[in-house]
Structure formats: C-alpha cells, structure tokens
Amino acid sequence: MSEKIVKDYQIISVNQLVKAVREGRSNSERFCFIIGSGASVSSGIPTGAGLEAQWMKEMEESPGLDEIGEVAKTLEEHLEYKFEEIREAWEETKKSGTPLPSDYYFDLYKLRFFPNHRNGYHYLEKIMANRNPGFGYHLWP
C-alpha cells in the first residue's frame, strides 16, 4: 500500500519533506537519502559530468590521449572500461555536446590522477573548500 502512495507522490515540496521526516523521526523511523553530484551544483561544485569533461580536457592537453591510452593499458585490470570506448565517447561528446556517460567517472579519475591518486583527493578537497552545502546535505538532528 505505501509503495503505491510513494509512486503517486514522488514530487513533494521542501516543507512536505521536512514534515514527513520530522514525523517519521518522532516515530523512531530512520532515513537515508542518497544524493548525486548534481546536489552540489548550487554550492558551486561541478557535477560528475562536469568533472569528467574537465579531466578529459586536461588529459587531452597534457600528456595527450595517446599517452593516457598507454597508461590505460597498464591499468587495464583496474579499469572497468576500455580506454578506446571512453575516447570514442569523448569524441562524440565534443561533437554533440552531450555529457560523457557517468559510468566512466571512476576510470577517468584513476587515469587523470595516475600515478598518485592522493592528488585526486586534494583536487576534490580544493573544489569543495569554502562551499556552502546545498539542501540535500543538511542533516536533521
């Protein structure tokens, strides 16, 4: 029964959400909200698709996609996708303006920040520094 109610009312206002969570918490219900990278846009943090495009541009400029392709061969067992597939999708992205599939995000991260992935952590920390969280990040006590 409750599944049908949720399906019928998938879009609710912020006030309705707050009320529903408050009432649920008063009844000892627990909640988990899974939000995506788009929840950060209002804070000035790029989306995952934006980061993918940025990383591809950076890799394209230096050291070049041919060299990244060689790196991908050495990392092959740690990548989910073949770099040629990603490269073809990137060429299509540049032609059409559609974003790269989000499926490539983690492979692009590994390639962009190879050989020192800690640089990737610092990169992400810097783009998130001094940003105010959007609504999706607020916690209720």
N, CA, C and O atoms as a DFTB+ gen file, in Angstrom:
564 C
 N C O
     1  1       0.820      -1.195       0.000
     2  2       0.000       0.000       0.000
     3  2       0.860       1.253       0.000
     4  3       0.632       2.156      -0.806
     5  1       1.858       1.327       0.902
     6  2       2.672       2.534       0.974
     7  2       3.491       2.743      -0.297
     8  3       3.773       3.885      -0.658
     9  1       3.882       1.656      -0.991
    10  2       4.629       1.804      -2.238
    11  2       3.804       2.539      -3.279
    12  3       4.339       3.370      -4.012
    13  1       2.510       2.250      -3.359
    14  2       1.650       2.941      -4.321
    15  2       1.533       4.413      -3.960
    16  3       1.540       5.270      -4.843
    17  1       1.427       4.711      -2.692
    18  2       1.334       6.111      -2.262
    19  2       2.602       6.857      -2.669
    20  3       2.526       7.972      -3.186
    21  1       3.755       6.256      -2.441
    22  2       5.017       6.901      -2.805
    23  2       5.073       7.128      -4.312
    24  3       5.470       8.207      -4.753
    25  1       4.685       6.141      -5.107
    26  2       4.710       6.295      -6.555
    27  2       3.792       7.421      -7.014
    28  3       4.121       8.145      -7.954
    29  1       2.660       7.572      -6.369
    30  2       1.706       8.619      -6.756
    31  2       2.181      10.011      -6.354
    32  3       1.743      11.002      -6.938
    33  1       3.068      10.101      -5.366
    34  2       3.508      11.398      -4.854
    35  2       5.030      11.480      -4.819
    36  3       5.618      11.737      -3.768
    37  1       5.658      11.264      -5.952
    38  2       7.116      11.276      -5.985
    39  2       7.687      12.677      -5.847
    40  3       8.807      12.828      -5.359
    41  1       6.974      13.685      -6.250
    42  2       7.463      15.054      -6.145
    43  2       6.685      15.754      -5.042
    44  3       5.463      15.887      -5.097
    45  1       7.445      16.202      -4.027
    46  2       6.816      16.915      -2.916
    47  2       7.607      18.188      -2.650
    48  3       8.742      18.330      -3.104
    49  1       7.015      19.094      -1.926
    50  2       7.706      20.342      -1.600
    51  2       8.701      20.110      -0.472
    52  3       8.656      19.092       0.218
    53  1       9.600      21.074      -0.298
    54  2      10.564      21.005       0.798
    55  2       9.831      20.938       2.130
    56  3      10.216      20.169       3.010
    57  1       8.778      21.738       2.287
    58  2       8.017      21.736       3.538
    59  2       7.379      20.373       3.803
    60  3       7.350      19.911       4.944
    61  1       6.868      19.728       2.750
    62  2       6.268      18.408       2.922
    63  2       7.339      17.379       3.318
    64  3       7.095      16.506       4.150
    65  1       8.510      17.494       2.718
    66  2       9.599      16.574       3.057
    67  2      10.011      16.757       4.512
    68  3      10.156      15.777       5.244
    69  1      10.200      17.993       4.932
    70  2      10.604      18.266       6.317
    71  2       9.559      17.719       7.283
    72  3       9.899      17.081       8.279
    73  1       8.291      17.971       6.985
    74  2       7.223      17.478       7.852
    75  2       7.235      15.952       7.934
    76  3       7.119      15.384       9.020
    77  1       7.377      15.289       6.776
    78  2       7.369      13.822       6.747
    79  2       8.547      13.247       7.538
    80  3       8.394      12.260       8.257
    81  1       9.710      13.862       7.404
    82  2      10.888      13.372       8.119
    83  2      10.733      13.614       9.619
    84  3      11.035      12.735      10.426
    85  1      10.263      14.802       9.992
    86  2      10.052      15.090      11.422
    87  2       9.099      14.081      12.053
    88  3       9.372      13.526      13.118
    89  1       7.982      13.857      11.377
    90  2       7.002      12.908      11.922
    91  2       7.591      11.506      11.992
    92  3       7.391      10.791      12.975
    93  1       8.312      11.117      10.957
    94  2       8.930       9.794      10.959
    95  2       9.948       9.652      12.076
    96  3      10.003       8.621      12.747
    97  1      10.757      10.691      12.275
    98  2      11.758      10.644      13.354
    99  2      11.088      10.556      14.716
   100  3      11.583       9.872      15.612
   101  1       9.963      11.247      14.876
   102  2       9.268      11.171      16.170
   103  2       8.702       9.770      16.403
   104  3       8.383       9.401      17.534
   105  1       8.581       9.002      15.334
   106  2       8.131       7.609      15.434
   107  2       9.306       6.637      15.362
   108  3       9.123       5.444      15.116
   109  1      10.513       7.159      15.581
   110  2      11.753       6.368      15.593
   111  2      12.099       5.761      14.240
   112  3      12.840       4.780      14.177
   113  1      11.577       6.324      13.165
   114  2      11.979       5.859      11.835
   115  2      13.347       6.423      11.514
   116  3      13.712       7.503      11.977
   117  1      14.106       5.678      10.712
   118  2      15.423       6.119      10.286
   119  2      15.368       6.384       8.791
   120  3      14.621       5.735       8.059
   121  1      16.161       7.337       8.351
   122  2      16.151       7.728       6.949
   123  2      17.563       7.738       6.388
   124  3      18.528       8.004       7.105
   125  1      17.672       7.450       5.121
   126  2      18.924       7.572       4.398
   127  2      18.581       8.189       3.051
   128  3      17.761       7.653       2.305
   129  1      19.202       9.303       2.748
   130  2      18.984       9.972       1.469
   131  2      20.247       9.823       0.634
   132  3      21.337      10.197       1.068
   133  1      20.096       9.289      -0.534
   134  2      21.234       9.130      -1.434
   135  2      21.105      10.199      -2.500
   136  3      20.144      10.235      -3.269
   137  1      22.105      11.071      -2.521
   138  2      22.068      12.186      -3.463
   139  2      23.237      12.052      -4.424
   140  3      24.251      11.434      -4.099
   141  1      23.096      12.620      -5.583
   142  2      24.145      12.552      -6.591
   143  2      24.955      13.838      -6.655
   144  3      24.736      14.774      -5.886
   145  1      25.891      13.858      -7.586
   146  2      26.788      15.005      -7.687
   147  2      26.031      16.283      -8.045
   148  3      26.506      17.377      -7.736
   149  1      24.877      16.174      -8.682
   150  2      24.099      17.359      -9.038
   151  2      23.605      18.139      -7.838
   152  3      23.260      19.314      -7.962
   153  1      23.566      17.499      -6.672
   154  2      23.133      18.190      -5.455
   155  2      24.131      19.261      -5.041
   156  3      23.813      20.119      -4.218
   157  1      25.321      19.219      -5.596
   158  2      26.373      20.162      -5.232
   159  2      26.394      21.408      -6.116
   160  3      27.072      22.382      -5.787
   161  1      25.681      21.395      -7.206
   162  2      25.754      22.483      -8.186
   163  2      25.409      23.827      -7.562
   164  3      26.066      24.826      -7.856
   165  1      24.407      23.871      -6.718
   166  2      24.013      25.145      -6.110
   167  2      25.109      25.701      -5.206
   168  3      25.092      26.882      -4.856
   169  1      26.053      24.856      -4.831
   170  2      27.177      25.286      -3.992
   171  2      28.381      25.707      -4.823
   172  3      29.396      26.139      -4.276
   173  1      28.272      25.581      -6.135
   174  2      29.391      25.920      -6.998
   175  2      30.363      24.776      -7.209
   176  3      31.481      24.990      -7.677
   177  1      29.955      23.574      -6.872
   178  2      30.792      22.392      -7.066
   179  2      30.351      21.722      -8.364
   180  3      29.156      21.512      -8.570
   181  1      31.293      21.383      -9.240
   182  2      30.908      20.778     -10.523
   183  2      30.208      19.432     -10.359
   184  3      30.414      18.728      -9.370
   185  1      29.392      19.092     -11.326
   186  2      28.761      17.777     -11.354
   187  2      29.802      16.732     -11.747
   188  3      30.900      17.068     -12.191
   189  1      29.446      15.481     -11.578
   190  2      30.327      14.405     -12.034
   191  2      30.593      14.516     -13.523
   192  3      31.723      14.311     -13.966
   193  1      29.566      14.840     -14.303
   194  2      29.742      15.004     -15.751
   195  2      30.675      16.167     -16.048
   196  3      31.484      16.098     -16.973
   197  1      30.564      17.226     -15.272
   198  2      31.456      18.370     -15.445
   199  2      32.900      18.006     -15.143
   200  3      33.818      18.434     -15.844
   201  1      33.097      17.214     -14.095
   202  2      34.448      16.769     -13.746
   203  2      35.001      15.845     -14.824
   204  3      36.171      15.955     -15.190
   205  1      34.171      14.931     -15.339
   206  2      34.623      14.046     -16.410
   207  2      35.124      14.853     -17.607
   208  3      36.192      14.571     -18.151
   209  1      34.351      15.850     -18.009
   210  2      34.732      16.678     -19.155
   211  2      36.024      17.444     -18.863
   212  3      36.912      17.524     -19.712
   213  1      36.119      18.002     -17.661
   214  2      37.326      18.735     -17.278
   215  2      38.555      17.824     -17.320
   216  3      39.603      18.204     -17.843
   217  1      38.415      16.627     -16.768
   218  2      39.539      15.698     -16.737
   219  2      39.946      15.265     -18.140
   220  3      41.135      15.148     -18.434
   221  1      38.960      15.026     -19.009
   222  2      39.291      14.643     -20.383
   223  2      40.021      15.781     -21.085
   224  3      40.985      15.531     -21.809
   225  1      39.589      17.016     -20.891
   226  2      40.274      18.167     -21.500
   227  2      41.703      18.263     -20.983
   228  3      42.637      18.480     -21.755
   229  1      41.869      18.099     -19.677
   230  2      43.208      18.175     -19.090
   231  2      44.108      17.072     -19.627
   232  3      45.268      17.321     -19.957
   233  1      43.580      15.854     -19.717
   234  2      44.393      14.744     -20.223
   235  2      44.690      14.908     -21.703
   236  3      45.760      14.528     -22.178
   237  1      43.732      15.478     -22.430
   238  2      43.907      15.708     -23.861
   239  2      45.049      16.710     -24.100
   240  3      45.864      16.534     -25.005
   241  1      45.089      17.754     -23.275
   242  2      46.117      18.789     -23.412
   243  2      47.485      18.287     -22.982
   244  3      48.481      18.523     -23.666
   245  1      47.536      17.609     -21.872
   246  2      48.804      17.107     -21.362
   247  2      48.530      15.954     -20.404
   248  3      47.842      16.159     -19.403
   249  1      49.012      14.810     -20.653
   250  2      50.085      14.434     -21.565
   251  2      49.618      14.078     -22.973
   252  3      50.451      13.762     -23.822
   253  1      48.336      14.117     -23.245
   254  2      47.787      13.712     -24.537
   255  2      47.079      12.377     -24.398
   256  3      47.469      11.531     -23.593
   257  1      46.028      12.199     -25.198
   258  2      45.215      10.986     -25.056
   259  2      45.943       9.725     -25.505
   260  3      45.622       8.631     -25.041
   261  1      46.920       9.863     -26.405
   262  2      47.693       8.669     -26.788
   263  2      48.472       8.142     -25.586
   264  3      48.504       6.936     -25.341
   265  1      49.093       9.041     -24.844
   266  2      49.845       8.621     -23.665
   267  2      48.904       8.074     -22.585
   268  3      49.235       7.105     -21.901
   269  1      47.739       8.696     -22.437
   270  2      46.754       8.188     -21.477
   271  2      46.304       6.788     -21.886
   272  3      46.060       5.936     -21.031
   273  1      46.195       6.551     -23.189
   274  2      45.856       5.212     -23.675
   275  2      46.883       4.186     -23.256
   276  3      46.535       3.047     -22.944
   277  1      48.155       4.578     -23.247
   278  2      49.223       3.677     -22.793
   279  2      49.107       3.421     -21.291
   280  3      49.291       2.295     -20.829
   281  1      48.803       4.469     -20.542
   282  2      48.584       4.312     -19.094
   283  2      47.420       3.356     -18.860
   284  3      47.476       2.492     -17.984
   285  1      46.360       3.522     -19.657
   286  2      45.172       2.665     -19.510
   287  2      45.526       1.195     -19.722
   288  3      44.961       0.313     -19.074
   289  1      46.455       0.941     -20.624
   290  2      46.871      -0.457     -20.842
   291  2      47.525      -1.032     -19.592
   292  3      47.315      -2.199     -19.261
   293  1      48.317      -0.216     -18.895
   294  2      48.975      -0.719     -17.691
   295  2      47.984      -0.868     -16.539
   296  3      48.193      -1.672     -15.631
   297  1      46.916      -0.096     -16.584
   298  2      45.899      -0.158     -15.525
   299  2      44.711      -1.035     -15.903
   300  3      43.717      -1.083     -15.178
   301  1      44.808      -1.715     -17.014
   302  2      43.673      -2.439     -17.587
   303  2      42.881      -3.268     -16.573
   304  3      41.651      -3.270     -16.599
   305  1      43.580      -3.966     -15.685
   306  2      42.872      -4.813     -14.715
   307  2      42.162      -3.997     -13.638
   308  3      41.352      -4.537     -12.884
   309  1      42.463      -2.692     -13.560
   310  2      41.837      -1.824     -12.562
   311  2      40.767      -0.913     -13.169
   312  3      40.133      -0.137     -12.455
   313  1      40.571      -1.007     -14.470
   314  2      39.573      -0.183     -15.153
   315  2      38.388      -1.035     -15.557
   316  3      38.538      -2.201     -15.924
   317  1      37.232      -0.450     -15.486
   318  2      36.027      -1.176     -15.874
   319  2      35.800      -1.146     -17.382
   320  3      35.228      -2.075     -17.951
   321  1      36.258      -0.058     -18.029
   322  2      36.021       0.128     -19.457
   323  2      37.339       0.254     -20.214
   324  3      38.347       0.693     -19.661
   325  1      37.317      -0.135     -21.472
   326  2      38.473       0.059     -22.347
   327  2      38.593       1.551     -22.643
   328  3      37.595       2.236     -22.866
   329  1      39.826       2.039     -22.639
   330  2      40.028       3.467     -22.880
   331  2      39.547       3.876     -24.266
   332  3      39.069       4.997     -24.439
   333  1      39.660       3.008     -25.245
   334  2      39.177       3.353     -26.595
   335  2      37.681       3.667     -26.580
   336  3      37.221       4.562     -27.289
   337  1      36.926       2.926     -25.770
   338  2      35.489       3.198     -25.646
   339  2      35.258       4.586     -25.044
   340  3      34.402       5.344     -25.501
   341  1      36.031       4.897     -24.019
   342  2      35.903       6.214     -23.385
   343  2      36.305       7.306     -24.360
   344  3      35.638       8.336     -24.461
   345  1      37.386       7.078     -25.070
   346  2      37.880       8.067     -26.040
   347  2      36.852       8.308     -27.140
   348  3      36.621       9.455     -27.521
   349  1      36.234       7.257     -27.652
   350  2      35.190       7.404     -28.667
   351  2      33.999       8.191     -28.116
   352  3      33.435       9.041     -28.805
   353  1      33.627       7.904     -26.881
   354  2      32.520       8.640     -26.250
   355  2      32.897      10.114     -26.094
   356  3      32.048      10.992     -26.249
   357  1      34.158      10.384     -25.789
   358  2      34.634      11.767     -25.651
   359  2      34.539      12.513     -26.988
   360  3      34.119      13.669     -27.031
   361  1      34.927      11.852     -28.062
   362  2      34.822      12.476     -29.390
   363  2      33.363      12.787     -29.713
   364  3      33.051      13.843     -30.265
   365  1      32.476      11.863     -29.365
   366  2      31.035      12.091     -29.582
   367  2      30.539      13.248     -28.723
   368  3      29.726      14.057     -29.171
   369  1      31.028      13.323     -27.492
   370  2      30.660      14.415     -26.585
   371  2      31.061      15.762     -27.174
   372  3      30.293      16.723     -27.126
   373  1      32.253      15.826     -27.722
   374  2      32.724      17.087     -28.299
   375  2      31.886      17.492     -29.513
   376  3      31.663      18.680     -29.747
   377  1      31.424      16.508     -30.283
   378  2      30.599      16.800     -31.464
   379  2      29.183      17.207     -31.081
   380  3      28.645      18.188     -31.595
   381  1      28.589      16.445     -30.173
   382  2      27.163      16.600     -29.872
   383  2      26.864      17.493     -28.676
   384  3      25.768      18.043     -28.564
   385  1      27.839      17.636     -27.780
   386  2      27.598      18.416     -26.565
   387  2      26.923      17.633     -25.456
   388  3      26.676      18.173     -24.378
   389  1      26.621      16.369     -25.708
   390  2      26.031      15.544     -24.653
   391  2      27.139      15.101     -23.699
   392  3      28.270      14.878     -24.133
   393  1      26.835      14.973     -22.419
   394  2      27.891      14.595     -21.470
   395  2      28.343      13.151     -21.653
   396  3      27.631      12.316     -22.210
   397  1      29.539      12.892     -21.169
   398  2      30.034      11.521     -21.131
   399  2      29.144      10.704     -20.202
   400  3      28.606      11.252     -19.239
   401  1      28.974       9.415     -20.462
   402  2      28.217       8.583     -19.527
   403  2      28.892       8.582     -18.148
   404  3      30.118       8.529     -18.050
   405  1      28.099       8.638     -17.116
   406  2      28.638       8.652     -15.753
   407  2      29.359       7.347     -15.419
   408  3      30.126       7.288     -14.458
   409  1      29.117       6.317     -16.197
   410  2      29.783       5.028     -15.976
   411  2      31.302       5.154     -16.012
   412  3      32.004       4.355     -15.394
   413  1      31.816       6.156     -16.735
   414  2      33.259       6.305     -16.914
   415  2      33.934       7.085     -15.791
   416  3      35.162       7.170     -15.758
   417  1      33.169       7.650     -14.883
   418  2      33.712       8.566     -13.880
   419  2      34.928       7.979     -13.136
   420  3      35.982       8.613     -13.076
   421  1      34.783       6.800     -12.586
   422  2      35.855       6.245     -11.752
   423  2      37.085       5.865     -12.576
   424  3      38.213       5.999     -12.104
   425  1      36.872       5.393     -13.803
   426  2      38.012       5.113     -14.666
   427  2      38.735       6.412     -15.023
   428  3      39.965       6.452     -15.028
   429  1      37.997       7.455     -15.316
   430  2      38.622       8.738     -15.647
   431  2      39.388       9.295     -14.450
   432  3      40.470       9.862     -14.602
   433  1      38.822       9.129     -13.275
   434  2      39.524       9.560     -12.058
   435  2      40.864       8.830     -11.945
   436  3      41.896       9.460     -11.712
   437  1      40.851       7.512     -12.108
   438  2      42.079       6.721     -11.999
   439  2      43.109       7.156     -13.032
   440  3      44.298       7.252     -12.730
   441  1      42.649       7.418     -14.252
   442  2      43.565       7.808     -15.313
   443  2      44.089       9.231     -15.117
   444  3      45.280       9.489     -15.294
   445  1      43.205      10.141     -14.754
   446  2      43.598      11.548     -14.596
   447  2      44.617      11.725     -13.471
   448  3      45.542      12.528     -13.592
   449  1      44.453      10.985     -12.389
   450  2      45.320      11.194     -11.233
   451  2      46.394      10.106     -11.067
   452  3      47.008       9.983     -10.007
   453  1      46.607       9.331     -12.121
   454  2      47.694       8.358     -12.126
   455  2      49.010       9.120     -12.236
   456  3      49.075      10.052     -13.038
   457  1      50.047       8.795     -11.500
   458  2      50.242       7.634     -10.647
   459  2      49.974       7.907      -9.177
   460  3      50.099       6.997      -8.357
   461  1      49.606       9.146      -8.813
   462  2      49.407       9.461      -7.400
   463  2      47.954       9.850      -7.158
   464  3      47.585      11.013      -7.320
   465  1      47.138       8.888      -6.773
   466  2      45.707       9.145      -6.589
   467  2      45.410      10.094      -5.436
   468  3      44.320      10.660      -5.364
   469  1      46.360      10.271      -4.541
   470  2      46.147      11.247      -3.462
   471  2      45.973      12.654      -4.027
   472  3      45.298      13.491      -3.428
   473  1      46.590      12.911      -5.190
   474  2      46.383      14.202      -5.839
   475  2      44.913      14.392      -6.206
   476  3      44.406      15.513      -6.215
   477  1      44.248      13.306      -6.504
   478  2      42.812      13.371      -6.790
   479  2      42.016      13.775      -5.564
   480  3      41.072      14.558      -5.666
   481  1      42.388      13.248      -4.403
   482  2      41.707      13.630      -3.168
   483  2      41.882      15.120      -2.917
   484  3      40.932      15.819      -2.564
   485  1      43.109      15.598      -3.104
   486  2      43.382      17.022      -2.890
   487  2      42.623      17.886      -3.894
   488  3      42.114      18.952      -3.546
   489  1      42.552      17.429      -5.122
   490  2      41.807      18.136      -6.169
   491  2      40.347      18.316      -5.743
   492  3      39.794      19.413      -5.819
   493  1      39.743      17.224      -5.297
   494  2      38.334      17.279      -4.884
   495  2      38.161      18.132      -3.629
   496  3      37.193      18.884      -3.519
   497  1      39.087      18.021      -2.692
   498  2      39.021      18.860      -1.487
   499  2      39.059      20.338      -1.848
   500  3      38.310      21.134      -1.280
   501  1      39.920      20.713      -2.784
   502  2      40.048      22.119      -3.183
   503  2      38.770      22.654      -3.818
   504  3      38.354      23.777      -3.532
   505  1      38.144      21.848      -4.682
   506  2      36.933      22.365      -5.330
   507  2      35.745      22.425      -4.368
   508  3      34.766      23.124      -4.627
   509  1      35.836      21.689      -3.259
   510  2      34.755      21.722      -2.272
   511  2      35.024      22.694      -1.122
   512  3      34.127      22.984      -0.331
   513  1      36.253      23.195      -1.028
   514  2      36.627      24.086       0.074
   515  2      35.810      25.374       0.038
   516  3      35.560      25.939      -1.027
   517  1      35.408      25.819       1.201
   518  2      34.680      27.085       1.377
   519  2      33.375      27.153       0.596
   520  3      32.944      28.231       0.187
   521  1      32.761      26.020       0.393
   522  2      31.457      25.974      -0.291
   523  2      30.374      25.731       0.748
   524  3      30.596      25.028       1.734
   525  1      29.224      26.304       0.528
   526  2      28.093      26.075       1.418
   527  2      27.275      24.918       0.874
   528  3      26.926      24.903      -0.306
   529  1      26.968      23.952       1.720
   530  2      26.222      22.784       1.232
   531  2      24.819      23.157       0.772
   532  3      24.174      24.041       1.336
   533  1      24.368      22.470      -0.258
   534  2      23.010      22.642      -0.737
   535  2      22.029      21.938       0.187
   536  3      22.430      21.296       1.157
   537  1      20.756      22.059      -0.117
   538  2      19.696      21.492       0.713
   539  2      19.900      19.998       0.964
   540  3      19.651      19.515       2.069
   541  1      20.345      19.277      -0.040
   542  2      20.491      17.830       0.079
   543  2      21.510      17.383       1.112
   544  3      21.540      16.209       1.479
   545  1      22.348      18.299       1.588
   546  2      23.376      17.937       2.545
   547  2      23.014      18.289       3.982
   548  3      23.754      17.944       4.904
   549  1      21.921      18.951       4.182
   550  2      21.538      19.337       5.545
   551  2      21.023      18.122       6.305
   552  3      20.254      17.318       5.777
   553  1      21.450      18.010       7.522
   554  2      21.039      16.892       8.366
   555  2      20.071      17.373       9.420
   556  3      20.174      18.490       9.927
   557  1      19.132      16.511       9.739
   558  2      18.213      16.814      10.833
   559  2      18.699      16.087      12.081
   560  3      19.043      14.907      12.016
   561  1      18.729      16.770      13.195
   562  2      19.196      16.085      14.421
   563  2      18.210      15.027      14.893
   564  3      18.451      14.365      15.902
